[in-house]
Short mmCIF file of N, CA and C in Angstrom, two decimals:
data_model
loop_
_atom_site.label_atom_id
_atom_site.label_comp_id
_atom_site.label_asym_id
_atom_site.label_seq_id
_atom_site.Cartn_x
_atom_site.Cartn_y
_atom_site.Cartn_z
N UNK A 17 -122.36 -160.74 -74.47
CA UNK A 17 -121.87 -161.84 -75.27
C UNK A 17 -122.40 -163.14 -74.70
N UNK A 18 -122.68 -164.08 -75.77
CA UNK A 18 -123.37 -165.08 -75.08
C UNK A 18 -122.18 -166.27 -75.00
N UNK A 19 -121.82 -166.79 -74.03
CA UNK A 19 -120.92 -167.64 -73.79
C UNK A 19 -121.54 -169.23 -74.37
N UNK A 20 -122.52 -169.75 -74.99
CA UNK A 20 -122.34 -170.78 -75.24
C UNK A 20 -122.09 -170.67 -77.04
N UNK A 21 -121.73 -169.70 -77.56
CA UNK A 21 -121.90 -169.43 -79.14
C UNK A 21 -120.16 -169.18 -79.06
N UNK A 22 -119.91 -170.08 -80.43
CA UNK A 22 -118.03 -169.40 -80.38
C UNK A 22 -118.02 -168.05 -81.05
N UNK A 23 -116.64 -167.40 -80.44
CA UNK A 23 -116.49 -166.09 -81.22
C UNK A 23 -115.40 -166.25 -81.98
N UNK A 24 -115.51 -165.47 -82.82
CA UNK A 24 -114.31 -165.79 -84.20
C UNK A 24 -113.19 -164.23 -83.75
N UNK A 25 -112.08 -164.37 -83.16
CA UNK A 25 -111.18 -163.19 -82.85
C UNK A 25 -110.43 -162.52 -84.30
N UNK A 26 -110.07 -163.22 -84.85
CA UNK A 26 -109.43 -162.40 -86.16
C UNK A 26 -110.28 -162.79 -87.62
N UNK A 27 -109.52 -162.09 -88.57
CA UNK A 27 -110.32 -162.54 -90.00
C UNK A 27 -109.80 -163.92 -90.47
N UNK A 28 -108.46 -164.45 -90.29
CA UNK A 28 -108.41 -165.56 -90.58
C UNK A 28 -109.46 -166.73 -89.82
N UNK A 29 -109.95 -166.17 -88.50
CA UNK A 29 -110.73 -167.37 -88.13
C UNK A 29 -112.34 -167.65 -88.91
N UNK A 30 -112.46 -166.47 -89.30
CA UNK A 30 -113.87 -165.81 -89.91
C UNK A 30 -113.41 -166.67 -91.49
N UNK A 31 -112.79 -166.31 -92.06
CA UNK A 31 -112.46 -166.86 -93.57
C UNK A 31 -112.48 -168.22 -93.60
N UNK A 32 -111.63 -169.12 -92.43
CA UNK A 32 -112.19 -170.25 -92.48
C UNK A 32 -112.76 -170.78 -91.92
N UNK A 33 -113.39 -170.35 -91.09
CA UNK A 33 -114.98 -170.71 -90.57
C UNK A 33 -115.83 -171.07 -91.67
N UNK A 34 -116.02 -169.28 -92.33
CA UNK A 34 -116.93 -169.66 -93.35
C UNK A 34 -116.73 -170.68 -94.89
N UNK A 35 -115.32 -171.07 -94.89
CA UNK A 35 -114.86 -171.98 -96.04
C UNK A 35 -115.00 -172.71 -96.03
N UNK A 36 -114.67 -173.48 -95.16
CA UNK A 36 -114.40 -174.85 -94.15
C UNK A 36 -115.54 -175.74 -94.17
N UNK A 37 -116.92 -174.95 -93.81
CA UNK A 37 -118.14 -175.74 -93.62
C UNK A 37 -118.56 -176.29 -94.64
N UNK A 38 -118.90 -177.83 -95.60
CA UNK A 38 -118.91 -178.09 -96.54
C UNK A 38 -120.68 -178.41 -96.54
N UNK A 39 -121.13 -178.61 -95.29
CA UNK A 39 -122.58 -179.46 -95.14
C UNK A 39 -123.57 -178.50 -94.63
N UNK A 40 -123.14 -177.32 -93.83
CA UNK A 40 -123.71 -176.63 -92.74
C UNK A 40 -123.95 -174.71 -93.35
N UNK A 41 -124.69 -174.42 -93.52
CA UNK A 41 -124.82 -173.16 -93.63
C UNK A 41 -124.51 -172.22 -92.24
N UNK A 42 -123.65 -171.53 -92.43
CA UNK A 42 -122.78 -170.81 -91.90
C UNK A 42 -123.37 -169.08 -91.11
N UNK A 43 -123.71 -169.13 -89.52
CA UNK A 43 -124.45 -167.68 -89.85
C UNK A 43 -123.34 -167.00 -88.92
N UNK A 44 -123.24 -165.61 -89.00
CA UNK A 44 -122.08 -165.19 -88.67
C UNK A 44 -123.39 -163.83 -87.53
N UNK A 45 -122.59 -163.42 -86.47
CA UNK A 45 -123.55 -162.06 -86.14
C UNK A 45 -122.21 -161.37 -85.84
N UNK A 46 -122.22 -160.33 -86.74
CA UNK A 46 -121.29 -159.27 -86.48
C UNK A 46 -122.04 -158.05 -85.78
N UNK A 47 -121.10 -157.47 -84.89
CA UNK A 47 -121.35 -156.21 -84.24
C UNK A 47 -120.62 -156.07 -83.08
N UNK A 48 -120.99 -155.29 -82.02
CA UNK A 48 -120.04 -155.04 -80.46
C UNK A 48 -120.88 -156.17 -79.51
N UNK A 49 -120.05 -156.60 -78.89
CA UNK A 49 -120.15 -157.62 -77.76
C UNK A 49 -121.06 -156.68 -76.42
N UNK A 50 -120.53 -155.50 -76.48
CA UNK A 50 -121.51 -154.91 -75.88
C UNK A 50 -122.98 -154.02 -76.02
N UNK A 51 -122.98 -154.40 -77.45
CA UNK A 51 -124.23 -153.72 -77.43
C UNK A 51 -125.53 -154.11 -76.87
N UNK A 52 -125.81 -153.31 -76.60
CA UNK A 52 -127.72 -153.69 -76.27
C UNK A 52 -128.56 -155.03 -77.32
N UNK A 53 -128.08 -154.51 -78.36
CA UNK A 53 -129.14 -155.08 -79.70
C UNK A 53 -128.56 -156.55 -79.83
N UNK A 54 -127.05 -156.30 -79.90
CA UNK A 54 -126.03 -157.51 -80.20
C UNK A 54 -126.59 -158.61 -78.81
N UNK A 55 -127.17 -158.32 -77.44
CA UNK A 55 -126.89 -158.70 -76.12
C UNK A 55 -128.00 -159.49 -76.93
N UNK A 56 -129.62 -159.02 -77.14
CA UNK A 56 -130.35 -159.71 -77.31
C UNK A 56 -130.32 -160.78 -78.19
N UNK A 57 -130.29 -160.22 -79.33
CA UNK A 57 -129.91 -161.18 -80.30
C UNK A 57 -129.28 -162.46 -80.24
N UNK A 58 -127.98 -162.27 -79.45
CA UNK A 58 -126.74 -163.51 -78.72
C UNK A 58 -127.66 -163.94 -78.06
N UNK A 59 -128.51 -163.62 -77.11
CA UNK A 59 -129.69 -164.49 -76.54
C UNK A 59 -130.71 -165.47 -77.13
N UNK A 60 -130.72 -164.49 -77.93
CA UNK A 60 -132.07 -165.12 -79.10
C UNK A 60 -131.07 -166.63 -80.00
N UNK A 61 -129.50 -166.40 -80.21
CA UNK A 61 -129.26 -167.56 -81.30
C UNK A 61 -128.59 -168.28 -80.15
N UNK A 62 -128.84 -167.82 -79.07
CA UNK A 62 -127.91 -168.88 -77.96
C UNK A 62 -129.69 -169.85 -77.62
N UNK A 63 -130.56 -169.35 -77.60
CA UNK A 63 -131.63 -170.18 -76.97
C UNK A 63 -132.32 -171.28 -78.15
N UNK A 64 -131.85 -170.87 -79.61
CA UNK A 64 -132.35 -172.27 -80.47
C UNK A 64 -131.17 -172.64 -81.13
N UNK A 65 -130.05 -172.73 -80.29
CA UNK A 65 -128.82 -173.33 -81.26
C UNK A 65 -128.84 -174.44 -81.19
N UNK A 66 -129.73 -175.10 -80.08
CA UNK A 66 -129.85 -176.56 -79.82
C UNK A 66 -130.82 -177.32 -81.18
N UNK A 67 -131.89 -176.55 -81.90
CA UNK A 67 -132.85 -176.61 -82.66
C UNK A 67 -132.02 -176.80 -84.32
N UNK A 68 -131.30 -176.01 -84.24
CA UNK A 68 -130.55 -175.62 -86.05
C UNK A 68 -129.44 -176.14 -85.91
N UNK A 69 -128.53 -176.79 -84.64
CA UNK A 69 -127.44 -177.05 -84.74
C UNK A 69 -127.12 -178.43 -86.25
N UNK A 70 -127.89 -179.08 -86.81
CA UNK A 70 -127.70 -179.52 -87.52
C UNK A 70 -128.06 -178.92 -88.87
N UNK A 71 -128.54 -177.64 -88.71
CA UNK A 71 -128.52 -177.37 -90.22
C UNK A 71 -127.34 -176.02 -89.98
N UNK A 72 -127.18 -175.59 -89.11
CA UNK A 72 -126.57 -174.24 -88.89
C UNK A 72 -125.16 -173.72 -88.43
N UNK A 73 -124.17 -173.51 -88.52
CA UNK A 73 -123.25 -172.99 -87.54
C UNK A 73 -123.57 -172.00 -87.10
N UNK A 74 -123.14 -171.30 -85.62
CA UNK A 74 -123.19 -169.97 -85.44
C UNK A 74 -122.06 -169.33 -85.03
N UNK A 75 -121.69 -168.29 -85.25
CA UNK A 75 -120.40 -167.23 -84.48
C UNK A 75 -120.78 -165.90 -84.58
N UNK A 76 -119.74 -165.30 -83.58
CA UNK A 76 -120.27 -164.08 -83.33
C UNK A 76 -118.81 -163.76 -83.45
N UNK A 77 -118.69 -162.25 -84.33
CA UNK A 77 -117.64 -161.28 -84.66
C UNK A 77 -118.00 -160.27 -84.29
N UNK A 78 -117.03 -159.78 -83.46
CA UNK A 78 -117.10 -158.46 -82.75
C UNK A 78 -116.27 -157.33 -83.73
N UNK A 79 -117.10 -156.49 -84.53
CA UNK A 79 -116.33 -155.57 -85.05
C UNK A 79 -115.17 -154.92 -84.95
N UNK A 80 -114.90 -154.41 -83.51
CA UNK A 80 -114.64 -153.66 -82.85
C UNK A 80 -112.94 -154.40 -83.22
N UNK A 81 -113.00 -155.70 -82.92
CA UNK A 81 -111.85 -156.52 -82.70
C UNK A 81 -111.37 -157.21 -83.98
N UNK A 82 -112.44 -156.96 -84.90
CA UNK A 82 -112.43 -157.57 -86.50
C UNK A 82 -112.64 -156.99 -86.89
N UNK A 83 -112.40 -155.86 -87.99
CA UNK A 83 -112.80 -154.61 -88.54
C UNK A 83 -112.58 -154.79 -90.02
N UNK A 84 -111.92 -155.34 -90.25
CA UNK A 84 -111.94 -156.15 -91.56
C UNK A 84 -112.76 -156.34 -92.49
N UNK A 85 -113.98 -156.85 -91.81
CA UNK A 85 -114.82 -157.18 -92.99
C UNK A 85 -116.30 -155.87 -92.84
N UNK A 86 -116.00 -154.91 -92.15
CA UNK A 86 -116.73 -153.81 -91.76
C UNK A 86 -116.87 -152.84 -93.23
N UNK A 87 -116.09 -152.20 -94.03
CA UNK A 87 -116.14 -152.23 -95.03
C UNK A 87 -116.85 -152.94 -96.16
N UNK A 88 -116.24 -154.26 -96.08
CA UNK A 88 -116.32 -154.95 -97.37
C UNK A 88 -118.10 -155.29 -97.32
N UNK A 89 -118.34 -155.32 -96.26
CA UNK A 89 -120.01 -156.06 -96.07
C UNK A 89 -120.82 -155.01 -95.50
N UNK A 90 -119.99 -153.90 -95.26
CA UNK A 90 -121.08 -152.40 -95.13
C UNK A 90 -121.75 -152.63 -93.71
N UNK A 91 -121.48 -152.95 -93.18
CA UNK A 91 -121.47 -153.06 -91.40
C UNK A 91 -121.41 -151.81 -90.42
N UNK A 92 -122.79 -151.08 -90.68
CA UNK A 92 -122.81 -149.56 -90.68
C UNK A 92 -124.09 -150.23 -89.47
N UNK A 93 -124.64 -151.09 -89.44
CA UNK A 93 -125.80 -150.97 -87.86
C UNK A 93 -125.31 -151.73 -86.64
N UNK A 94 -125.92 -151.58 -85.73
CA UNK A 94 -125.40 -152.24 -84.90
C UNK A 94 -125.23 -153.88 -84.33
N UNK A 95 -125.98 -154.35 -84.95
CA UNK A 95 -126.42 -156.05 -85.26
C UNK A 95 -126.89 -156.40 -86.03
N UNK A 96 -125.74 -156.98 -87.36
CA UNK A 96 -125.73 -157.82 -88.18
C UNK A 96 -125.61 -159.26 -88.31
N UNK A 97 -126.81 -159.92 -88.93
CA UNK A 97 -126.61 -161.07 -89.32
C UNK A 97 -126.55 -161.40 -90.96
N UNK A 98 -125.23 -162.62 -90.99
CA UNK A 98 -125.19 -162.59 -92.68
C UNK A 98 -124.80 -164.39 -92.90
N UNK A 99 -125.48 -164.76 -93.44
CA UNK A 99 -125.10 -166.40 -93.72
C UNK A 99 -124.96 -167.09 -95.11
N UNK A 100 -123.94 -167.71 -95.05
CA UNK A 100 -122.45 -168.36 -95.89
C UNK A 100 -122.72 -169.70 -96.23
N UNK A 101 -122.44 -170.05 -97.12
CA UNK A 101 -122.61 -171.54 -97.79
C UNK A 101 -121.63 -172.16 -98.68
N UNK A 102 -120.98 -172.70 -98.17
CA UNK A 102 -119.19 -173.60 -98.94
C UNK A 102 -118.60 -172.49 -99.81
N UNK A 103 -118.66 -171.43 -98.71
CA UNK A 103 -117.92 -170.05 -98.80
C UNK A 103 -118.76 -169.14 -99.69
N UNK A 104 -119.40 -169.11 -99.81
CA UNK A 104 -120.38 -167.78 -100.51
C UNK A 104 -121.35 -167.30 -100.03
N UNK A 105 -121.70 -166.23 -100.07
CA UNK A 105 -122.37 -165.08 -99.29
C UNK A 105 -123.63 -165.56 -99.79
N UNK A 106 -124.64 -165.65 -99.12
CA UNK A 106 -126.21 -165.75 -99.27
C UNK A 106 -127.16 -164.65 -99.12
N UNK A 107 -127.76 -164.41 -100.59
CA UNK A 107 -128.55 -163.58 -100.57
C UNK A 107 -130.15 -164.16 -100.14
N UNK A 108 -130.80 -162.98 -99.40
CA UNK A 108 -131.93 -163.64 -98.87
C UNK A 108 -133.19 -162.39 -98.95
N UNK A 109 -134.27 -162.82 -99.72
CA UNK A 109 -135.42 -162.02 -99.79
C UNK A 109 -136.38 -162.27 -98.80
N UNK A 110 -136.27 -161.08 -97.99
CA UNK A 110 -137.47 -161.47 -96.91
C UNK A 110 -138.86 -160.45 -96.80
N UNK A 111 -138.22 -159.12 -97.96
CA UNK A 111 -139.54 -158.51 -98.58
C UNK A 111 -139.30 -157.26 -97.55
N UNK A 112 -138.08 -157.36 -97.14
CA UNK A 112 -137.49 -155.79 -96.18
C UNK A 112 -136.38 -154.75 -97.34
N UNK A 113 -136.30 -155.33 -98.15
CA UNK A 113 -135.45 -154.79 -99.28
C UNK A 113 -134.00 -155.05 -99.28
N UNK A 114 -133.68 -154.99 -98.07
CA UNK A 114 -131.94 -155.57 -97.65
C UNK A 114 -131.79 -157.17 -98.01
N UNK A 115 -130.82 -157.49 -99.46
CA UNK A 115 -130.87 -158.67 -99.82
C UNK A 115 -129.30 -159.61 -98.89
N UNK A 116 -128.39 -158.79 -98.42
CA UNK A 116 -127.33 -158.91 -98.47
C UNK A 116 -127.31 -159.46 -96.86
N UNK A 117 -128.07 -159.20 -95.77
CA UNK A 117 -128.19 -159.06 -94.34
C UNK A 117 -129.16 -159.00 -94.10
N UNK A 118 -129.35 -159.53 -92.50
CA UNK A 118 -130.21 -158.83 -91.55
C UNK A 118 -129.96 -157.97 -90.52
N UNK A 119 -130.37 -157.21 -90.31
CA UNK A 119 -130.20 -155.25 -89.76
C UNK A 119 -131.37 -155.39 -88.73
N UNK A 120 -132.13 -155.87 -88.69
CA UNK A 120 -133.56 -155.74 -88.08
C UNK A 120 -133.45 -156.47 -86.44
N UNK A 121 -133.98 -156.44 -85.46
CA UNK A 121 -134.33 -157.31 -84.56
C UNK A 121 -135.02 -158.42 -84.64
N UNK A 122 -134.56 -159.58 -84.84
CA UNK A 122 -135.57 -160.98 -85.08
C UNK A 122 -136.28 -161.20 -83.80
N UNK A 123 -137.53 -161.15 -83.95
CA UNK A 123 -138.77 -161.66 -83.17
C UNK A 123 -138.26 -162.71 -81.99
N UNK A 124 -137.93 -163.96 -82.50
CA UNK A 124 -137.57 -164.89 -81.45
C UNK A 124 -137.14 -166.43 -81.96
N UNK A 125 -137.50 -167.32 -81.19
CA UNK A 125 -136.38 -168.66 -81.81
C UNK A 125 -137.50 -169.09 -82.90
N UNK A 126 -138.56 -168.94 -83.21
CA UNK A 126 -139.17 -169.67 -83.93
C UNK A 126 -139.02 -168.77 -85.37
N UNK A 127 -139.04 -167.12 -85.33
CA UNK A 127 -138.81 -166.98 -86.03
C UNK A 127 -137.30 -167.21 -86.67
N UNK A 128 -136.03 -167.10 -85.89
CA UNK A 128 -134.45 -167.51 -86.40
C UNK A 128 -134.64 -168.99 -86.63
N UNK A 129 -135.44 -169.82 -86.44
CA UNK A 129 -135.00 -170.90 -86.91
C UNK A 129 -136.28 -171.27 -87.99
N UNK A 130 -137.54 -170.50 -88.65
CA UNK A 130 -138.13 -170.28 -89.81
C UNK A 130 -136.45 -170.03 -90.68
N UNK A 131 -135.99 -168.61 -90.20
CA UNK A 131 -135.19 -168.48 -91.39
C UNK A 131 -134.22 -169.18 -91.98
N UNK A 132 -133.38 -170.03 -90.39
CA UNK A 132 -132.61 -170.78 -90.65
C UNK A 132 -132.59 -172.23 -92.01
N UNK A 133 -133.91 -172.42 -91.62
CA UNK A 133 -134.56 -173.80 -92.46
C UNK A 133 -134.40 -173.31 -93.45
N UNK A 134 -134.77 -172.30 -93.98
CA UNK A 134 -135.06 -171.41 -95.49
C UNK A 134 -133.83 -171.57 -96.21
N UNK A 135 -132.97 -170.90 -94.82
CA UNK A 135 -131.84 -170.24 -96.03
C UNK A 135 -130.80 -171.85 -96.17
N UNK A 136 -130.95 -172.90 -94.90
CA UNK A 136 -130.33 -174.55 -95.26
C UNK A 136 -131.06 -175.07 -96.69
N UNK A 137 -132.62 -174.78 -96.37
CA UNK A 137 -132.51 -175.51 -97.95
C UNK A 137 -132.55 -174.89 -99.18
N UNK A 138 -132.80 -173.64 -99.33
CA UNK A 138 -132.49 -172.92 -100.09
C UNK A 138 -130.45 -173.14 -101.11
N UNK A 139 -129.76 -173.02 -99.57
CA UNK A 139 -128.36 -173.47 -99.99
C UNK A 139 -128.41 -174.83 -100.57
N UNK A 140 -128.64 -175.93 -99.99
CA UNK A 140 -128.58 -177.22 -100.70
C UNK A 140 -129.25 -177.34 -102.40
N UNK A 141 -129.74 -176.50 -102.67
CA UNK A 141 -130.64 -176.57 -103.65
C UNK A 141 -130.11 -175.83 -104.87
N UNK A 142 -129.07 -175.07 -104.15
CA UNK A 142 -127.78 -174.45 -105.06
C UNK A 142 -128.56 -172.82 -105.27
N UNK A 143 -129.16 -172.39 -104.72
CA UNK A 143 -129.44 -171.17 -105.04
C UNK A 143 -128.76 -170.19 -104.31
N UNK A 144 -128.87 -168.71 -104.85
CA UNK A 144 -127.63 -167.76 -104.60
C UNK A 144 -128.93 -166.80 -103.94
N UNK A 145 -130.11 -166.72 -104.18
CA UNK A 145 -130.93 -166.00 -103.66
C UNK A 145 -131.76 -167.30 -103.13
N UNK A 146 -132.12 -166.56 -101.56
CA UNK A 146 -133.13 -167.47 -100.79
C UNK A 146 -134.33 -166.61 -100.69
N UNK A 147 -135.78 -167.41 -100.91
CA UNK A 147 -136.77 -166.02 -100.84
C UNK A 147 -137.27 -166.72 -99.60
N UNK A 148 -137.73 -166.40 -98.25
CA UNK A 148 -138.34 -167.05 -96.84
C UNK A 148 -140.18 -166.77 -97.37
N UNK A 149 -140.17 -167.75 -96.41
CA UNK A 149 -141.53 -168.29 -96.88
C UNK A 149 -142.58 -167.34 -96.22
N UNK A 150 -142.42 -166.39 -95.72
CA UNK A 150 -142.92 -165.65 -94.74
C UNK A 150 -142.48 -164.44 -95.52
N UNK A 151 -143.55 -162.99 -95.44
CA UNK A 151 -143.37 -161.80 -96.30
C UNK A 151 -142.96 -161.03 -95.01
N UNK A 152 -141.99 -160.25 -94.51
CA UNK A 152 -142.02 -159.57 -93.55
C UNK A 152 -142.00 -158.16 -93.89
N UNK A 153 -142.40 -157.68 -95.22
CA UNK A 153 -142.70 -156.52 -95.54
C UNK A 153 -144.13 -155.44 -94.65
N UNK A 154 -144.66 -156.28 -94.34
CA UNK A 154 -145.90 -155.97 -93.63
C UNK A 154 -145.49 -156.22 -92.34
N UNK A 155 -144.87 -156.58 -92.00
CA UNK A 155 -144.74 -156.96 -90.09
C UNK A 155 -144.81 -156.13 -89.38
N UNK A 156 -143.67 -155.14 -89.70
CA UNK A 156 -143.47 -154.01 -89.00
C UNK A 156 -143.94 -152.05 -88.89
N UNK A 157 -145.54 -152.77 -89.77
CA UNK A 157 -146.48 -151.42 -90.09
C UNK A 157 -146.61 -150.79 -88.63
N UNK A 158 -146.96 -149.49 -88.82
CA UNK A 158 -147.07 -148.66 -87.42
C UNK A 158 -148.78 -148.38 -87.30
#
């Protein structure tokens, strides 16, 4: 767990977290505090939070302890990211087929804060689907 990112302990803190923010697109990383995948990741949004802090919030929900929204948002991998805009779920095309989340390992701060920009102005612009400017359908060929 990365100690400079807040963690959200119950669903009421999560509900208005994500309500609450009227200016800021909202990214949430759900999963276990101890996972491997979750460890990096918390690394990865702890090292450009200084970069997006004005377009971005961040928190981290530990399933394990919030189970709540595990169901409702299908929270079946082990590090999820999903981001919120004056309370509504943001869909985002990044050409991986998953419109709803990210499931994948993000590269690094330049790529989380490519997406971040995307999906801030994408939200201001009133759209419900964000498409990133970058195809990552091809990235991950073997």
């Amino acid at each position: 767990m990365a100690h400079g990112l807040a963690h959200l302990h119950t669903a009421w803190q999560v509900e208005k977290a994500v309500t609450e923010e009227d200016a800021k697109v909202v990214l949430l990383r759900f999963g276990h505090d101890y996972d491997p995948e979750c460890m990096l990741m918390d690394e990865v949004l702890l090292s450009v939070q200084d970069a997006i802090v004005a377009k971005c919030q961040t928190f981290l929900v530990d399933v394990g302890e919030v189970p709540e929204f595990t169901q409702q948002y299908e929270l079946h991998d082990p590090c999820t990211l999903m981001f919120f805009y004056k309370g509504r779920h943001l869909q985002l095309e990044l050409g991986l087929g998953e419109r709803y989340k990210i499931t994948w390992p993000i590269g690094g701060q330049k790529e989380v804060q490519a997406v971040v920009e995307a999906v801030h102005r994408g939200a201001q612009q009133g759209r419900d689907l964000i498409v990133a400017l970058q195809d990552r359908s091809l990235q991950y060929r073997y």
